Structure formats: structure tokens, C-alpha cells
Short mmCIF file of C-alpha atoms in Angstrom, two decimals:
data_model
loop_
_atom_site.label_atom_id
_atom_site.label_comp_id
_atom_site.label_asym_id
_atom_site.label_seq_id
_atom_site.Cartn_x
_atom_site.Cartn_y
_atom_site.Cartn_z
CA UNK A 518 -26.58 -0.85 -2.28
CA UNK A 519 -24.19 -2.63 -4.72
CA UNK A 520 -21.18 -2.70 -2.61
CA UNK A 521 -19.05 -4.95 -5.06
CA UNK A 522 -19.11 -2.56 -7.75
CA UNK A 523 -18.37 0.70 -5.73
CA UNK A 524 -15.50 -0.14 -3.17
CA UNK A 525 -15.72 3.27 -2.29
CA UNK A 526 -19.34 3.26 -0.73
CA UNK A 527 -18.20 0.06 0.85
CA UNK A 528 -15.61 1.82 2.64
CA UNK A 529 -17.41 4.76 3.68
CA UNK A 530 -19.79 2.28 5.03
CA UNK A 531 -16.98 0.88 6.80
CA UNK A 532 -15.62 4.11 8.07
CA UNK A 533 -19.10 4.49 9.94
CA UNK A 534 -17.93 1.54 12.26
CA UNK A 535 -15.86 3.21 14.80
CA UNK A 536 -15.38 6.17 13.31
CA UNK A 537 -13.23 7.06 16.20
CA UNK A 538 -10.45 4.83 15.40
CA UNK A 539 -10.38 6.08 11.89
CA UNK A 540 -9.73 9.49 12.92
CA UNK A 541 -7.25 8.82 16.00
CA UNK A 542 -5.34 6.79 13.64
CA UNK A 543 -5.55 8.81 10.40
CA UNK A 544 -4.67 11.56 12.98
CA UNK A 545 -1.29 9.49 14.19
CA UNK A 546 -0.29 8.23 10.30
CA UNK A 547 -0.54 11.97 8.94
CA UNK A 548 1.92 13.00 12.22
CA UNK A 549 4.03 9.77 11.10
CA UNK A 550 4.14 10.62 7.02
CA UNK A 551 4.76 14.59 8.46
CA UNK A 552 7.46 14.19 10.35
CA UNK A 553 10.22 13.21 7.98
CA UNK A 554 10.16 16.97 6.31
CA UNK A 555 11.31 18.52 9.32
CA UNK A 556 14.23 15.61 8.53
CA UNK A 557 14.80 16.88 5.28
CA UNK A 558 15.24 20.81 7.07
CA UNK A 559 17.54 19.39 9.57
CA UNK A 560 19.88 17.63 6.90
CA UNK A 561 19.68 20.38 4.45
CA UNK A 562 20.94 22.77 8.00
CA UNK A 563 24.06 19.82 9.20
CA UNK A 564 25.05 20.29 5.81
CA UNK A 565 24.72 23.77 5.56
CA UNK A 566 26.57 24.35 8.76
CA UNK A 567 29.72 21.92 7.58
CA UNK A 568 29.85 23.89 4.37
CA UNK A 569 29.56 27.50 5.78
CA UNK A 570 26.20 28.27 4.74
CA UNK A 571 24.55 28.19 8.04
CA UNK A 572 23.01 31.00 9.86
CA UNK A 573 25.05 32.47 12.69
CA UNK A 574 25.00 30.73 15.95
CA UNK A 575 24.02 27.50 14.64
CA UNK A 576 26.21 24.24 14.11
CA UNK A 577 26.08 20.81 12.92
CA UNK A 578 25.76 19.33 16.07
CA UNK A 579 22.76 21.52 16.94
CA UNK A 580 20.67 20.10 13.74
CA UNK A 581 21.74 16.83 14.78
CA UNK A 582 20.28 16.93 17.95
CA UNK A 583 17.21 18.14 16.80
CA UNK A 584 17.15 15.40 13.97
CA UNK A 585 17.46 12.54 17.20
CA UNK A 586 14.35 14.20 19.19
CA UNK A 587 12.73 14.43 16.51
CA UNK A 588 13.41 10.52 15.85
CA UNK A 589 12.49 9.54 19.11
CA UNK A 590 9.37 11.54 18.81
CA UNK A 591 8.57 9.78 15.71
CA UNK A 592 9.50 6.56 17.05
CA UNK A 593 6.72 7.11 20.14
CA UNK A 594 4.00 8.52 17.89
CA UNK A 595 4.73 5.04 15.54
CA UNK A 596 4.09 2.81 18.79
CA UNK A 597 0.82 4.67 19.56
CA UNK A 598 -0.19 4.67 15.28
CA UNK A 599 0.61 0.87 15.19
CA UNK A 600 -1.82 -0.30 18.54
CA UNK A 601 -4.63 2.17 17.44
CA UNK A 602 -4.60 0.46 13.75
CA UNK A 603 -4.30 -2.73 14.95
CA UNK A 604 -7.45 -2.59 17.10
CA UNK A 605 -9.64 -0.69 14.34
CA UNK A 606 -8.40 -3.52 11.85
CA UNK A 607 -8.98 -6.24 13.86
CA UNK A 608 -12.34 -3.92 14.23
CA UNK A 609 -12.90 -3.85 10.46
CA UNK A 610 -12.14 -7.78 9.22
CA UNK A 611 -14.28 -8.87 12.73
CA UNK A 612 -17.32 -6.38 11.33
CA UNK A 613 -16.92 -8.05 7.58
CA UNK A 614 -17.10 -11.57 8.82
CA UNK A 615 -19.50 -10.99 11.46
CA UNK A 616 -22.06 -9.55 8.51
CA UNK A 617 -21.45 -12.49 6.34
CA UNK A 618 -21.83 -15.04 8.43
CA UNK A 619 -24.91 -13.38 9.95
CA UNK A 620 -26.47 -12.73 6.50
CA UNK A 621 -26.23 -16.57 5.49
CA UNK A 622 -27.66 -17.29 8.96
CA UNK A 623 -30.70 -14.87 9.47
CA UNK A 624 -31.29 -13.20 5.85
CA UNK A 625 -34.40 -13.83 4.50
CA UNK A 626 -34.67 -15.33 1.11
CA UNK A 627 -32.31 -17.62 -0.76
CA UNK A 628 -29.14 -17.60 1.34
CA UNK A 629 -26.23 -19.64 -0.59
CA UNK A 630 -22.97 -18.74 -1.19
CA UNK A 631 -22.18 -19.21 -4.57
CA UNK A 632 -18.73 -21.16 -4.22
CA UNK A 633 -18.97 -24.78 -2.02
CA UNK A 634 -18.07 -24.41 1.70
CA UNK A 635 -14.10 -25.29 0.86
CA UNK A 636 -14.05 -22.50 -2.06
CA UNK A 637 -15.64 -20.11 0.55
CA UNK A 638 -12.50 -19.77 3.05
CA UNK A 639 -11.23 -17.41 0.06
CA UNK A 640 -13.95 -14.85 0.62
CA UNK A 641 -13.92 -15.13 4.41
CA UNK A 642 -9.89 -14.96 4.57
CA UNK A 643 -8.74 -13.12 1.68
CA UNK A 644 -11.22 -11.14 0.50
CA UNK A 645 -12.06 -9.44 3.63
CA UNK A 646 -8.51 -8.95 4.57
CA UNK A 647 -8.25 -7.15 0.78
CA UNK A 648 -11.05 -4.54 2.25
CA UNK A 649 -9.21 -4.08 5.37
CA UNK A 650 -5.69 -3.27 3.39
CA UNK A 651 -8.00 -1.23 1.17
CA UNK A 652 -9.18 0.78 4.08
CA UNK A 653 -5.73 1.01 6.11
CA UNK A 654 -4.30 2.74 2.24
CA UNK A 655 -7.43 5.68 3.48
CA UNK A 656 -6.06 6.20 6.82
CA UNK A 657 -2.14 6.42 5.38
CA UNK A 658 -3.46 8.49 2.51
CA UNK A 659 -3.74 11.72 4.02
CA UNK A 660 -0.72 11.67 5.51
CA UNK A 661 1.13 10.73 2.43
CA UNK A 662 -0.71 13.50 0.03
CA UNK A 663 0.04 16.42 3.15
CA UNK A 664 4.43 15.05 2.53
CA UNK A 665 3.59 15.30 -0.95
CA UNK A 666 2.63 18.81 -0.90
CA UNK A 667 4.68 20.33 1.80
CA UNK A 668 7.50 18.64 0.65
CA UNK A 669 7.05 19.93 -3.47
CA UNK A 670 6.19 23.51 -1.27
CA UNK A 671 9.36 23.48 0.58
CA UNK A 672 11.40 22.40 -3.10
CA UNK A 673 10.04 24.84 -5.09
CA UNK A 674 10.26 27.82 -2.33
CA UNK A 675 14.31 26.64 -2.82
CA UNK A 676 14.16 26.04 -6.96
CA UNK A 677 11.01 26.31 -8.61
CA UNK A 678 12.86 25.16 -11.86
CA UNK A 679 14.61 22.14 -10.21
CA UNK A 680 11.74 21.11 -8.80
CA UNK A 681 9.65 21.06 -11.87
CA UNK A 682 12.85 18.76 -13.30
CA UNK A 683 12.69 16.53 -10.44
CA UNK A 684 8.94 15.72 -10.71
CA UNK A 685 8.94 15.08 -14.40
CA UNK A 686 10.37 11.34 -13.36
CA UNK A 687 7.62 11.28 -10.89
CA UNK A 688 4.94 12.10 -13.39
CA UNK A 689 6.04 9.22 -15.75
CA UNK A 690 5.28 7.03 -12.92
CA UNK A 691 2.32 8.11 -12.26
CA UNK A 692 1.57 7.71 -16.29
CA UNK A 693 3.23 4.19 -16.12
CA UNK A 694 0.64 3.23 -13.01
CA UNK A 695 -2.49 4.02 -15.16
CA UNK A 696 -0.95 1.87 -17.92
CA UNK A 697 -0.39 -1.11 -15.65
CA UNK A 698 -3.27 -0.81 -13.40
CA UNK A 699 -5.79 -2.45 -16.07
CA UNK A 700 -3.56 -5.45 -16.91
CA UNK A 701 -2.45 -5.67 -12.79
CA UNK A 702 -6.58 -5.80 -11.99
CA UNK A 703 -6.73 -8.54 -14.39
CA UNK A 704 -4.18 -10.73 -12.86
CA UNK A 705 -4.95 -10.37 -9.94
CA UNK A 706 -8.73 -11.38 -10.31
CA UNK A 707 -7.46 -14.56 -12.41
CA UNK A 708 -4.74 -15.33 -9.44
CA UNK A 709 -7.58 -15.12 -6.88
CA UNK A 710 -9.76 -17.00 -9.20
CA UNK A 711 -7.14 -19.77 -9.67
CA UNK A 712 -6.54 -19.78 -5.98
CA UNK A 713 -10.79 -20.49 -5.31
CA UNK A 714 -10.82 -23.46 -7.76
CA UNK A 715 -7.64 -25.18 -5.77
CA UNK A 716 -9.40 -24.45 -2.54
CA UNK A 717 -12.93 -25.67 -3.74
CA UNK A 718 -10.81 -28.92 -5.49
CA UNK A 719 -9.54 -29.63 -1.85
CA UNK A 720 -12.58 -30.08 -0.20
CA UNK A 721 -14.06 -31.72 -2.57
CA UNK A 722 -11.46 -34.33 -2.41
CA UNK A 723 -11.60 -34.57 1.36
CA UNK A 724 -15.06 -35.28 1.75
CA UNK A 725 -15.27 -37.57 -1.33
CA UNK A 726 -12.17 -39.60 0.38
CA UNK A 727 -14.14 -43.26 0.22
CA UNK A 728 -15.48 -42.81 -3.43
CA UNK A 729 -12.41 -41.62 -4.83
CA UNK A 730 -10.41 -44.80 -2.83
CA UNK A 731 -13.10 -47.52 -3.94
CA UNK A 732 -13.15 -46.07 -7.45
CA UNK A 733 -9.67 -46.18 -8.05
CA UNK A 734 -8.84 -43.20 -9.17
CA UNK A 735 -6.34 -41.63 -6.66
CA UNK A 736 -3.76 -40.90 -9.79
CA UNK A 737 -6.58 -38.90 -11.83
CA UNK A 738 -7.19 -37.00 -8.87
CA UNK A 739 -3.70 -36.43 -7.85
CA UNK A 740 -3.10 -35.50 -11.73
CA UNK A 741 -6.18 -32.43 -11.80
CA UNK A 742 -4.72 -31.34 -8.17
CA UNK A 743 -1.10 -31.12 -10.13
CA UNK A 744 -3.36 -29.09 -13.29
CA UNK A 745 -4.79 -26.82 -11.19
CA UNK A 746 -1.64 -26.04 -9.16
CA UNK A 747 -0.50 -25.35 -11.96
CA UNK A 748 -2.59 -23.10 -13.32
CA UNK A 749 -2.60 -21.55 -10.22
CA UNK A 750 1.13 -20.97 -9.76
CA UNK A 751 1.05 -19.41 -13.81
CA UNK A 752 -1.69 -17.11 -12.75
CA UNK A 753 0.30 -15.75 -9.88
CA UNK A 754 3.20 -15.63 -11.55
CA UNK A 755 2.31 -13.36 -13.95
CA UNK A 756 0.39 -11.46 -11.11
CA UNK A 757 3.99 -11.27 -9.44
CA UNK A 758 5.59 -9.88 -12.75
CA UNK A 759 2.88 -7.48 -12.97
CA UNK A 760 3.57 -6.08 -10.00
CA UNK A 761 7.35 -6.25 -9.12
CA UNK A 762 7.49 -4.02 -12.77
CA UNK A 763 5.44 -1.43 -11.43
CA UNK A 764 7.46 -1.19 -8.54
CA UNK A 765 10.96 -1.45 -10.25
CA UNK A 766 9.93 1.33 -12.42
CA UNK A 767 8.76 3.56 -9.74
CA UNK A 768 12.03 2.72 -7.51
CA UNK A 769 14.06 3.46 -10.62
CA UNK A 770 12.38 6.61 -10.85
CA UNK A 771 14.39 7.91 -7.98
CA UNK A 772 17.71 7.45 -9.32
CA UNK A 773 16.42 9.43 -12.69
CA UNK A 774 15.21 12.16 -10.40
CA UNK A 775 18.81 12.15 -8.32
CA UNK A 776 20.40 12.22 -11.33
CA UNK A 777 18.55 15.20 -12.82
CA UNK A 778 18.44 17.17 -9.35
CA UNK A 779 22.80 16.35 -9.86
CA UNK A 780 23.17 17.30 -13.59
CA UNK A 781 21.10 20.61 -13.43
CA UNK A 782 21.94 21.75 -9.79
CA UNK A 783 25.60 21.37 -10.57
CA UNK A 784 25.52 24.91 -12.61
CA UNK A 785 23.49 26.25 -9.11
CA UNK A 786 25.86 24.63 -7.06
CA UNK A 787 28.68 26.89 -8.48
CA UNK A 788 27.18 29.79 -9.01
CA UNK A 789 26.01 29.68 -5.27
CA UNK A 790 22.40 29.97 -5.61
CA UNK A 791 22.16 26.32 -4.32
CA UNK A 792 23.58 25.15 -1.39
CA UNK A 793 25.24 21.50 -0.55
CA UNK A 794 22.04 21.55 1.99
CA UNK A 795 19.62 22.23 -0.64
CA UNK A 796 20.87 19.05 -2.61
CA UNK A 797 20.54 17.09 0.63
CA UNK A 798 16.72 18.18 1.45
CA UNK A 799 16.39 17.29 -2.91
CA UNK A 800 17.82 14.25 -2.48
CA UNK A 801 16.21 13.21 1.16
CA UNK A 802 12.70 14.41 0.06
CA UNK A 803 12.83 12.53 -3.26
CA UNK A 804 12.41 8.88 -2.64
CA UNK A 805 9.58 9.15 -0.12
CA UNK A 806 7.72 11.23 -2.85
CA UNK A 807 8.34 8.30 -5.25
CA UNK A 808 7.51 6.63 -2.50
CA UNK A 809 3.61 8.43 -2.80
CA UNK A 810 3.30 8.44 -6.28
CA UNK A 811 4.00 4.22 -6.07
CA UNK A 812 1.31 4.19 -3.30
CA UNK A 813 -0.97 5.79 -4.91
CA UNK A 814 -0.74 3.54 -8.06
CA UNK A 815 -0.95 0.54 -5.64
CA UNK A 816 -3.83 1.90 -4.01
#
């Protein structure tokens, strides 16, 4: 099973391990990504209830003591998410290692790692802790697509036309992930790459100490550590640039969406048929679902 080229079997595989974990703390992250509608409700009702618009028998102060027990609620179901996902990924990086090291141990057949020993602390470190982030984006993802949905629900049931406005900006995020994504894959294979060859350079070095000191030739290796530093710090620079664009275009994409949900509810907003509240639930439910859409592109 070629594992490298389908990280999705791979994590499937990995889901196996424990399964139990997965699901109590899928389970916990969808109540976590959930909760903050029923924040959006409860704003869109305070602000309802200082402008009038509230149903009878209801104030301000009675959404905003639902809006603190809900907050402490959240705030205990976070504790309980964040020590049941700590134990399965301490579960998931422990499994990884466990299987390499016991494949280059006990496997039958030609067992050598193709980098040296020094090089090697990159796949044992980083690249198992990029499977384990991989797999904690599948236990956040559910919760994250059910805001998405009940969220867009709960805007359209309010203004299906305002809605549709609001998510165009979304949309060209999305489009501007799936441009990105090839030349962010790149970069960050040649940053990793980069990062091996200083590794593998170091130990090298350190266990050619006496040969390099009774050769004489301390400044040439001091000058190819400097080279491929160097190389190294381009490489993740450009990684960096990469990826702080994607996520400056999809934070910018909020402000575009405010601005539209302002420009074309303003008409709604006098006529009556949208409420101060409704442009607080907009407004609240809009950066967390920017907030998705840049996950997703990360993921």
C-alpha cells in the first residue's frame, strides 16, 4: 500500500489506531465549531431587544445571560476537546515513530533509510508531526463544514439574496486557494528539502570533526554551512510569502463581505425588512466562515 502517494489511505489507516479517540474528540471539536451560532442568535436578539425588534417579554439582558452560559459551556467542553486530542496525538506521532523505527529494525529485506542518520531527524520530527496536523485538520473538519452550513442556513432563512452577496467574497477565496495550493506544495517540499540537506551537512561535519581539523579546511566548511543556510532561509522565505498571501487574502475577504452585507442591507435596513440584529448575526457569522473556507485551503 503506497502510503506516500495517497495521504488519505494513510490516514484512514491511522484513524484505525484508537478509533475511540477520533470519535470522542471529533465528537467535542464539532460541539466546539457548533457552539458559536447559537452566539450569533443571541447577538442578533441583544440587538434586537435595544432596537425594539424583540419579541415580547424578552430583553437585552436576558440574551446576555444566555450568551455567558453558553461561554462557560463552551469554555468546559474546550478543556475536555484539548486533553482528549492531546492524548490521541501524542497516540498518533508515538504509532508513526514506533512503525519506523520497528521497520528498520525487524523488516526483512534491505532496510536503509535513504537520507544519513543526521538527515533522518527530519522524517522522524517533522514529517510525522506533518501527519499528525494532517489528521487533527479531520477531527476539526466536521465541525467546521456543520458552522458552515447551519450558519449559510440560518443567513439565508433571514436574506436569501444577502447571503448569496456575502458568499461571493468567500467563493473567490476558495478560487484563490486552488490557485495557490500548487505553487504553496512546491515550496514547501523545496523548504523541507533545504532544511534535510542542512541537517544531513551537520552531522556530517560532527563526525568528520578530526579530518576536517587536520585538513585544514574549517573556512570551506564554515563557507558551504553559510551556502546552504542560505539556501535554506530563501527556500523558506518564499514558503513564508506563499503562505502569509493566502491568508491575507482570505482575512481580507471579510472586510469585502462586511462591506457588501453594509452597502446592500442598508436599503433593508430602512425599509425594515432587516433588522440591526440581522446585521449583527451577518457580521458575527462572517469571519468564522472565512475562517472555513481558509481552513479548508490550508488543509
Amino acid at each position: 500500500m503506497n502510503f506516500a502517494s495517497n495521504p488519505l489511505r494513510l490516514t484512514l489507516g491511522l484513524l484505525r489506531q484508537r478509533h475511540w479517540l477520533f470519535i470522542g474528540s471529533a465528537a467535542l471539536w464539532l460541539t466546539i465549531h457548533l457552539l458559536p451560532v447559537l452566539t450569533g442568535v443571541l447577538t442578533k436578539g441583544v440587538f434586537d431587544a435595544l432596537s425594539g425588534a424583540a419579541p415580547a417579554g424578552t430583553s437585552a439582558w436576558t440574551f446576555l445571560a444566555l450568551a455567558l452560559t453558553l461561554d462557560i459551556s463552551r469554555i468546559g467542553v474546550f478543556v475536555a476537546g484539548i486533553r482528549t486530542w492531546a492524548t490521541y496525538w501524542v497516540e498518533i506521532t508515538l504509532h508513526l515513530r514506533h512503525n519506523i523505527l520497528n521497520h528498520l529494525l525487524t523488516a526483512t529485506g534491505s532496510r536503509r533509510l535513504p537520507e544519513s542518520p543526521s538527515e533522518s531527524v527530519t522524517r522522524f520530527r517533522d514529517d510525522v508531526n506533518d501527519v499528525g496536523e494532517y489528521v487533527e485538520n479531520w477531527v476539526d473538519v466536521w465541525g467546521f463544514a456543520s458552522y458552515a452550513v447551519v450558519a449559510l442556513t440560518i443567513m439565508a432563512f433571514i436574506n436569501p439574496l444577502l447571503t448569496l452577496l456575502a458568499c461571493v467574497p468567500l467563493a473567490l477565496a476558495l478560487a484563490m486557494t486552488n490557485v495557490l495550493r500548487p505553487h504553496i506544495r512546491n515550496a514547501r517540499r523545496s523548504s523541507r528539502e533545504a532544511t534535510s540537506r542542512v541537517t544531513d551537512f551537520l552531522g556530517e561535519t560532527f563526525g568528520s570533526v578530526q579530518a576536517v581539523k587536520a585538513s585544514g579546511r574549517e573556512e570551506s566548511v564554515l563557507a558551504r554551512f553559510t551556502e546552504l543556510n542560505e539556501a535554506r532561509r530563501q527556500r523558506a522565505l518564499k514558503d513564508t510569502v506563499l503562505t502569509e498571501l493566502f491568508r491575507s487574502v482570505t482575512d481580507n475577504m471579510v472586510n469585502i463581505a462586511t462591506g457588501v452585507v453594509l452597502l446592500v442591507g442598508a436599503t433593508a435596513l430602512r425599509d425594515g425588512s432587516f433588522s440591526v440584529g440581522d446585521f449583527a448575526l451577518f457580521v458575527t457569522y462572517l469571519p468564522r466562515l472565512t475562517g472555513v473556507m481558509s481552513f479548508i485551503g490550508l488543509m
